[in-house]
Short mmCIF file of C-alpha atoms and ligand atoms in Angstrom, two decimals:
data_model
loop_
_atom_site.label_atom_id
_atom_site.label_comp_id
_atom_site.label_asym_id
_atom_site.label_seq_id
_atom_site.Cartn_x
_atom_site.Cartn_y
_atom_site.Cartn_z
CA UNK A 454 93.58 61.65 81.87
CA UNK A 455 97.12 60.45 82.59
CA UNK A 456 97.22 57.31 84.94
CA UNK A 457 97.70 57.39 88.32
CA UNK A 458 100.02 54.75 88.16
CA UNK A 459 102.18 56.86 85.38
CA UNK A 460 102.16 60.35 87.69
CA UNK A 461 103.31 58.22 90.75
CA UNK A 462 106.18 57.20 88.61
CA UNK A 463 107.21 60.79 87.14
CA UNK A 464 106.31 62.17 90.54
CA UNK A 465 109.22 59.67 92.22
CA UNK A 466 111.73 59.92 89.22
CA UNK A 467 111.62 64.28 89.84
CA UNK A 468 111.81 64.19 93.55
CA UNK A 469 114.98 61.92 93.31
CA UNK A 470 116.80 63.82 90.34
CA UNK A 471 118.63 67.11 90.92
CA UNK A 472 119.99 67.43 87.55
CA UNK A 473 117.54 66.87 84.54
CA UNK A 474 117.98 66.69 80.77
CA UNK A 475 115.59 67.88 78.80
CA UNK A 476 114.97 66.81 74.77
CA UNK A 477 112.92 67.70 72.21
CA UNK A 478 112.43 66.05 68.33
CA UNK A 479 114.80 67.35 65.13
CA UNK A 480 113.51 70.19 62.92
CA UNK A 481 111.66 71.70 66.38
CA UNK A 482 108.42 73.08 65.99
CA UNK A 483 106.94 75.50 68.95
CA UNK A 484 104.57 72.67 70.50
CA UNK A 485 108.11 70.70 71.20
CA UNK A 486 110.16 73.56 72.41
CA UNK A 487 106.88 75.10 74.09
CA UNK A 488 106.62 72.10 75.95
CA UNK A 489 110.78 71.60 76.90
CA UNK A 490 110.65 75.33 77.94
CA UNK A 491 107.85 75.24 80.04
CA UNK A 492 108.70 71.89 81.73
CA UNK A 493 112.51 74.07 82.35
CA UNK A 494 110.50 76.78 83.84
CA UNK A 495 108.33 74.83 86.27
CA UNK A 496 111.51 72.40 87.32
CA UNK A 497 113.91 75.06 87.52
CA UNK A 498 111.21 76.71 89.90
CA UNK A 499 111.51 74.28 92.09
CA UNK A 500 114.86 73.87 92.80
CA UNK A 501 115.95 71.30 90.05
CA UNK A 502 119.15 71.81 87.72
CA UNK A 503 117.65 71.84 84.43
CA UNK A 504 119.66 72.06 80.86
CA UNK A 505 117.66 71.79 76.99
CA UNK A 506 119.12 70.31 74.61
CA UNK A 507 118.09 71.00 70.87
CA UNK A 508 119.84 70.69 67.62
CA UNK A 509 120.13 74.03 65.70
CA UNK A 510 119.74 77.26 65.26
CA UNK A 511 115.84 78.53 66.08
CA UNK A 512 114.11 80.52 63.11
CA UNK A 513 113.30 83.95 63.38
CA UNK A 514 110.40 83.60 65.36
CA UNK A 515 111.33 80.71 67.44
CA UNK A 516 113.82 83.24 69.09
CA UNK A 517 111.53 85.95 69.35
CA UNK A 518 109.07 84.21 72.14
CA UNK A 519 112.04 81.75 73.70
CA UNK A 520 115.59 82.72 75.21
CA UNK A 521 117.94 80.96 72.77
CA UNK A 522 120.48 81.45 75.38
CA UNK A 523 119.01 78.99 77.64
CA UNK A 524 119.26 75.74 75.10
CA UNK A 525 122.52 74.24 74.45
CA UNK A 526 122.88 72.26 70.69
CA UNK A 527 124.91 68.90 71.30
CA UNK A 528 127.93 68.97 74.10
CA UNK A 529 125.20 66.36 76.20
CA UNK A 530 127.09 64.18 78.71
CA UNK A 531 125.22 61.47 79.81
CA UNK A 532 126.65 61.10 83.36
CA UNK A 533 125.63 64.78 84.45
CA UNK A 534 122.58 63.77 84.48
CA UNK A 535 120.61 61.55 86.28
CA UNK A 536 116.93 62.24 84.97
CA UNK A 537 116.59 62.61 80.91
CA UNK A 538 112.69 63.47 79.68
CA UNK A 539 111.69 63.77 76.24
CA UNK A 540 109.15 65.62 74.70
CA UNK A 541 106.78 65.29 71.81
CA UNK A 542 109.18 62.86 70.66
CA UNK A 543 107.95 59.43 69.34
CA UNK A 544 111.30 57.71 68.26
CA UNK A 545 115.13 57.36 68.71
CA UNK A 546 115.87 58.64 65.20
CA UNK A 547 113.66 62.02 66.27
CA UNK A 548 115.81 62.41 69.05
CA UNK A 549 118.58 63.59 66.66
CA UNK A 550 122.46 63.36 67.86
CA UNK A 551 121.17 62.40 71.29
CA UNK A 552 118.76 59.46 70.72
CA UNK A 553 121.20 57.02 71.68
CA UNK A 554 122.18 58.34 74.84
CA UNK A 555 118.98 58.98 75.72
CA UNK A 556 117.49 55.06 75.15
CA UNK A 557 120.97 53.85 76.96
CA UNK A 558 119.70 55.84 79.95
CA UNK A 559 118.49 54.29 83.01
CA UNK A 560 116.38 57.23 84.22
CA UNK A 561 114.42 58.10 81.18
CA UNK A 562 110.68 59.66 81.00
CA UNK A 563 108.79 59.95 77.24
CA UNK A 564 105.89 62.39 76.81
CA UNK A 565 104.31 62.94 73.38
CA UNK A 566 100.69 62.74 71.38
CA UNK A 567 102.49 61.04 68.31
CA UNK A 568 100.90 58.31 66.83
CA UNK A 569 103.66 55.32 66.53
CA UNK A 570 103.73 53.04 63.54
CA UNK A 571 107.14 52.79 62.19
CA UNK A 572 110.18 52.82 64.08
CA UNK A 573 111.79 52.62 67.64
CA UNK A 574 108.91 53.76 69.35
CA UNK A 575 109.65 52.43 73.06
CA UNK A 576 112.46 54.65 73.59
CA UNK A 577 112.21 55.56 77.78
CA UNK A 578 111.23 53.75 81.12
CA UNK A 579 108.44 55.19 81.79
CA UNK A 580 106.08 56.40 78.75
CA UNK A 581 103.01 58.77 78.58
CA UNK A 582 101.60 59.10 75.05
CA UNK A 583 97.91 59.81 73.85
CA UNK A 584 97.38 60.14 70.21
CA UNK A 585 94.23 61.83 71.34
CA UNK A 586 95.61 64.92 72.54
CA UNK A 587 96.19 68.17 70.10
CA UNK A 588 99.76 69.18 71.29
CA UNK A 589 102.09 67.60 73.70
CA UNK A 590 101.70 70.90 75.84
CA UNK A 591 98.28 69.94 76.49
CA UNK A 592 99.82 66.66 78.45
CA UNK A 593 102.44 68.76 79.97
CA UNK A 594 99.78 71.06 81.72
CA UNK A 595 97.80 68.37 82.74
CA UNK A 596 100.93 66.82 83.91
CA UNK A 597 102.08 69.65 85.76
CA UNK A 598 98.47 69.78 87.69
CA UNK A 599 98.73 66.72 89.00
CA UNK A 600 102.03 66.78 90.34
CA UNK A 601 100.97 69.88 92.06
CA UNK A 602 103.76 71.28 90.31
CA UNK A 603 103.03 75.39 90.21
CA UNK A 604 102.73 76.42 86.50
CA UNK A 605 104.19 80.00 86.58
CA UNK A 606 103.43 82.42 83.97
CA UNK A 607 106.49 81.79 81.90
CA UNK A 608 105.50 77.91 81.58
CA UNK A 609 102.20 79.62 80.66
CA UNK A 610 102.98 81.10 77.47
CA UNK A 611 105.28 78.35 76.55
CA UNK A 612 102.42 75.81 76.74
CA UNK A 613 100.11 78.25 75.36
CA UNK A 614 102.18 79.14 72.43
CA UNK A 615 102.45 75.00 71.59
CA UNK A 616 98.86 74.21 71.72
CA UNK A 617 97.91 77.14 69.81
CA UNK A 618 100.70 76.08 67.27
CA UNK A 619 99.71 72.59 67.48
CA UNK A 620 96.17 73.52 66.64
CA UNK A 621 96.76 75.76 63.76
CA UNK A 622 95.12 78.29 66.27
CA UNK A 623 92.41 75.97 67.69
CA UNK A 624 91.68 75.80 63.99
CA UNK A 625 92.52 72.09 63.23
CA UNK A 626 90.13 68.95 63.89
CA UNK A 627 92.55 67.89 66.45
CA UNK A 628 91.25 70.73 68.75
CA UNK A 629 89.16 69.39 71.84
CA UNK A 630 86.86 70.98 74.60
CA UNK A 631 89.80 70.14 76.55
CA UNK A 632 92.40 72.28 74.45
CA UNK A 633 90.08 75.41 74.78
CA UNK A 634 89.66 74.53 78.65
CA UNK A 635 93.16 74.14 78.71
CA UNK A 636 93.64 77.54 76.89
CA UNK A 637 91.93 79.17 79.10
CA UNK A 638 93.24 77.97 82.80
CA UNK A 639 96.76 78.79 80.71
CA UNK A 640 95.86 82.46 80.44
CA UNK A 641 94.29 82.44 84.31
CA UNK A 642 97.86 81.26 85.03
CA UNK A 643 99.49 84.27 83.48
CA UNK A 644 100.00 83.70 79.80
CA UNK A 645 101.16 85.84 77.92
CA UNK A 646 99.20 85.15 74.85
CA UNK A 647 100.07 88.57 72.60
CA UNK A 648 103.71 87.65 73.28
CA UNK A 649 102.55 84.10 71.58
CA UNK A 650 100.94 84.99 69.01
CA UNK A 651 103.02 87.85 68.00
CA UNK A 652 105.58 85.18 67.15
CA UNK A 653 103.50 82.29 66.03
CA UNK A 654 101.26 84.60 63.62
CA UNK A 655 101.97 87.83 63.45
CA UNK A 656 105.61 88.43 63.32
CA UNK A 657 106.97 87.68 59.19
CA UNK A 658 110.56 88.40 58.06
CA UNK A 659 110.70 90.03 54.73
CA UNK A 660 112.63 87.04 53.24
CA UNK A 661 109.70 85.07 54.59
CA UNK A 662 107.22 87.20 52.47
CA UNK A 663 109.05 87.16 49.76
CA UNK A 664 109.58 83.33 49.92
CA UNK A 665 105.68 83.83 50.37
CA UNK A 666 104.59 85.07 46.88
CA UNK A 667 107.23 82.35 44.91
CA UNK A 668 104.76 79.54 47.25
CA UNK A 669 101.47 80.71 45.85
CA UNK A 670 103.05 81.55 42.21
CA UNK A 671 104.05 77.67 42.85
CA UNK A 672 100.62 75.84 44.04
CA UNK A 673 99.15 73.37 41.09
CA UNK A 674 95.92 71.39 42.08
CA UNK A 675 96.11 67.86 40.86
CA UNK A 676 93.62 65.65 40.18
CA UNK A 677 91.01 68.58 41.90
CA UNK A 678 91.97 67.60 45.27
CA UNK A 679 95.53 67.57 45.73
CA UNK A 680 96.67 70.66 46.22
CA UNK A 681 100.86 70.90 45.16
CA UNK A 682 103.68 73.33 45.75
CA UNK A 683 107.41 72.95 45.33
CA UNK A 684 110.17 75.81 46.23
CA UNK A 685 113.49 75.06 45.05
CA UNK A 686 117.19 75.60 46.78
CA UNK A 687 117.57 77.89 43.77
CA UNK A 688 114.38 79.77 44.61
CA UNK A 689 115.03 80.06 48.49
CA UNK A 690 118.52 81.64 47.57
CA UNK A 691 117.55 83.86 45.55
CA UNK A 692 115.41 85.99 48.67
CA UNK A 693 118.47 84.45 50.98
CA UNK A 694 115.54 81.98 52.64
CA UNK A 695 115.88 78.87 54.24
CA UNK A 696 113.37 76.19 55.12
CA UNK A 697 112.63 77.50 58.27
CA UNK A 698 111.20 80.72 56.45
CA UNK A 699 108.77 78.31 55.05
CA UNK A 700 107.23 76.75 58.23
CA UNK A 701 103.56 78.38 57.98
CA UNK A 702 103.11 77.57 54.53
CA UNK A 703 102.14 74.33 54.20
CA UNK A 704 98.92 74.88 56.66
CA UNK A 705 97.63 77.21 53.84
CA UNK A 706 98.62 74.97 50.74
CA UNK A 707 95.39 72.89 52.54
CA UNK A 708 92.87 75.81 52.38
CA UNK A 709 92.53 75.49 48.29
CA UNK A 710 88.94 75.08 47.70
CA UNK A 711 88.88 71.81 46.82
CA UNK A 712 91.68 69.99 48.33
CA UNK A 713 92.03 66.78 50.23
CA UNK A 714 95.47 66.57 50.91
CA UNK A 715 98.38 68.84 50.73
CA UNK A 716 101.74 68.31 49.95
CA UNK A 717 104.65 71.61 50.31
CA UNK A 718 107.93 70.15 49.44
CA UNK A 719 110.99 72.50 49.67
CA UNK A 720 114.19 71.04 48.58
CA UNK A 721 115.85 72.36 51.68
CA UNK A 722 119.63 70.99 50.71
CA UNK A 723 120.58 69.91 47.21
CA UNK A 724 119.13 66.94 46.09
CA UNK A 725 117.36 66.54 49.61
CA UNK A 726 114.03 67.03 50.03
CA UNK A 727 111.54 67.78 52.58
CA UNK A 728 107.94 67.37 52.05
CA UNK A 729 104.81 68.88 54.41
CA UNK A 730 101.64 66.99 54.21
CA UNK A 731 98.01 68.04 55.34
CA UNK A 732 94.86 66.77 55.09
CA UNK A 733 91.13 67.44 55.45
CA UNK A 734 89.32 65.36 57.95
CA UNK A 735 88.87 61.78 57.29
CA UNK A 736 92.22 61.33 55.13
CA UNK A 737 95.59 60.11 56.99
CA UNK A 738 98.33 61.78 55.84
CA UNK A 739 100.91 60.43 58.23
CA UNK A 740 100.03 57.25 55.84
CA UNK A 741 101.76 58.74 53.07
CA UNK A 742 104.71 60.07 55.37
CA UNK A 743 105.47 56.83 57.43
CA UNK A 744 105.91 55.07 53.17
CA UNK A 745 108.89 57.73 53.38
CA UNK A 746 110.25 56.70 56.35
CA UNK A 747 108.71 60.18 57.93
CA UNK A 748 105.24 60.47 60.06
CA UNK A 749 103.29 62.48 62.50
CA UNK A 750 99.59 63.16 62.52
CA UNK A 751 96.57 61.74 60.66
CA UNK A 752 96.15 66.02 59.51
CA UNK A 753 99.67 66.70 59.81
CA UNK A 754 103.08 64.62 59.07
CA UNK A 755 105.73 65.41 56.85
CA UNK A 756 109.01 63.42 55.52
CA UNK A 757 112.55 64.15 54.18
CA UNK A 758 113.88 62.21 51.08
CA UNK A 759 116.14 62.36 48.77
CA UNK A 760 115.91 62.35 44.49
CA UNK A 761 117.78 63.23 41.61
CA UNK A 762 116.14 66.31 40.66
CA UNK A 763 113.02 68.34 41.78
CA UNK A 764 110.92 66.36 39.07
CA UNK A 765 111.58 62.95 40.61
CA UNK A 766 110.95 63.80 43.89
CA UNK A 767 107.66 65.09 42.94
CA UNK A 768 106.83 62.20 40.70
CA UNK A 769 107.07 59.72 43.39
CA UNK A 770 105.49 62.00 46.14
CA UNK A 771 102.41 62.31 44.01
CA UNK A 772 102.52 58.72 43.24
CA UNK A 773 102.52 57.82 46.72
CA UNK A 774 99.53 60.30 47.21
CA UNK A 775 97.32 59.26 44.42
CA UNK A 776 98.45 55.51 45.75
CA UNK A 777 96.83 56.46 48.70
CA UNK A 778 93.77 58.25 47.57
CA UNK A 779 93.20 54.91 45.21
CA UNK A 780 93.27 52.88 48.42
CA UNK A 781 90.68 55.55 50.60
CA UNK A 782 88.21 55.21 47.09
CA UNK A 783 88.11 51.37 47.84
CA UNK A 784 87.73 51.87 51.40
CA UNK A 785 84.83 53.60 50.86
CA UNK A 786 83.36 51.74 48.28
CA UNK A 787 83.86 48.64 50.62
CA UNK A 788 82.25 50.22 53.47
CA UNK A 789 79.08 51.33 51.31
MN1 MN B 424 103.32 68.18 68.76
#
């Protein structure tokens, strides 16, 4: 339950702003731009000027459930606006190109579920996060409730689409009673949940499929329980793939019988890579992120780095794993 305290605040901060910036983190993912869209829907229905701001391009089926032409990438001016909110965002640095606008800001509202252990954390005035929730959307709905704000079908399927996403399609231990309760007053509100899942599970490029079959002819299993995959820059050119075509693949790498952790790493610039972690219940994988300077979720963080050559990179990811999984062994031991 958000604080009473908290929704008096966000309620006074939205009466008194007409025009309001909106903000998601870098590399978006659809339980960030689910929840900026929706909040755009439900503000924008109620008389507010609203304007997203993201930072590229969305992937193939990012734009096939949200109007790209609504977002704008960079061009933010500060002084237009005099309410900024941020969502599912737990740091400056994740705030891209406009992070330091944003903590300069004397209006400024934070909403997110990310755990924070490295970084600046305390980025806004007024702060809502709970680790405890599956997807930010989840907070956004209940947010939306108790501001009496309507939630029209639109903001329906955007939530809908972020807390499925966020879930791995309720699928993930992070799902709650209150993520299927919340699935289901999102449909009575007019969700449009074929339109979501169409393009969060469903919908595959060709490039996508074919960047598909060079991921499984790439998995290793280490040590039986970490299961491994690397895709080169060489390998995504050659089916004309980027990263993005990628972003499903690291929620299978956990599924290998056997497997603790996961770790997809796709080099997605030269010399620059980008690693996926995942986890089965009871190991921390944002552990192993955050000792890259990434993080994210105890089933669910990733990093960027970068290394001299694909064999480095993987060298010290692994070491950093089995590090890890030395550490959890003595834990155990410890505890027995
Ligand atoms: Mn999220």
């Amino acid at each position: 339950m958000i604080p009473k305290g908290i929704i008096k605040k966000i309620k006074k901060k939205i009466k008194e702003a007409n025009n309001i910036a909106l903000f998601c983190h870098i590399d978006p993912d659809f339980d960030c731009l689910g929840s900026m869209y929706a909040l755009y829907y439900a503000l924008s229905n109620i008389g507010k000027d609203v304007d997203m701001f993201t930072h590229e391009q969305f992937s193939s089926s990012q734009s096939q459930l949200l109007d790209e032409s609504l977002v704008k990438v960079g061009g933010f001016n500060p002084k237009k606006y005099d309410l900024l909110i941020s969502v599912d965002t737990p740091t400056e640095a994740r705030l891209g190109q406009y992070g330091q606008d944003f903590v300069k800001h004397e209006n400024t509202i934070k909403l997110d579920h990310h755990h924070c252990q490295d970084g600046n954390f305390n980025i806004a005035k007024i702060s809502y996060v709970d680790p405890i929730r599956s997807s930010c959307s989840e907070i956004i709905y209940e947010l939306l409730n108790c501001l009496k704000i309507k939630v029209i079908p639109e903001t329906a399927t955007m939530l809908f689409a972020g807390l499925s996403s966020d879930t791995g399609g309720f699928q993930t231990t992070n799902t709650t009673l209150n993520s299927f309760k919340t699935a289901s007053e999102l449909i009575q509100d007019g969700a449009d949940t074929l339109k979501a899942n169409d393009a969060l599970y469903r919908f595959v490029t060709i490039k996508s499929l074919k960047i598909t079959k060079i991921f499984y002819d790439n998995i290793e299993i280490i040590d039986k329980e970490i299961a491994f995959c690397a895709i080169s820059q060489k390998e995504l050119n050659k089916v004309g793939a980027t990263k993005k075509d990628c972003s499903n693949l690291s929620n299978k790498l956990i599924c290998c019988q056997g497997a603790n952790i996961s770790c997809f790493m796709v080099e997605k610039e030269l010399n620059t890579y980008d690693c996926s972690f995942r986890s089965m219940k009871g190991y921390d994988v944002s552990n192993i992120a955050s000792f890259f300077g990434g993080g994210g979720h105890k089933e669910a963080s990733g990093c960027c780095f970068h290394a001299s050559s694909e064999d480095e990179a993987k060298k010290r990811v692994l070491n950093a794993i089995k590090h890890y999984l030395k550490y959890k062994e003595k834990e155990n031991d410890n505890k027995q």
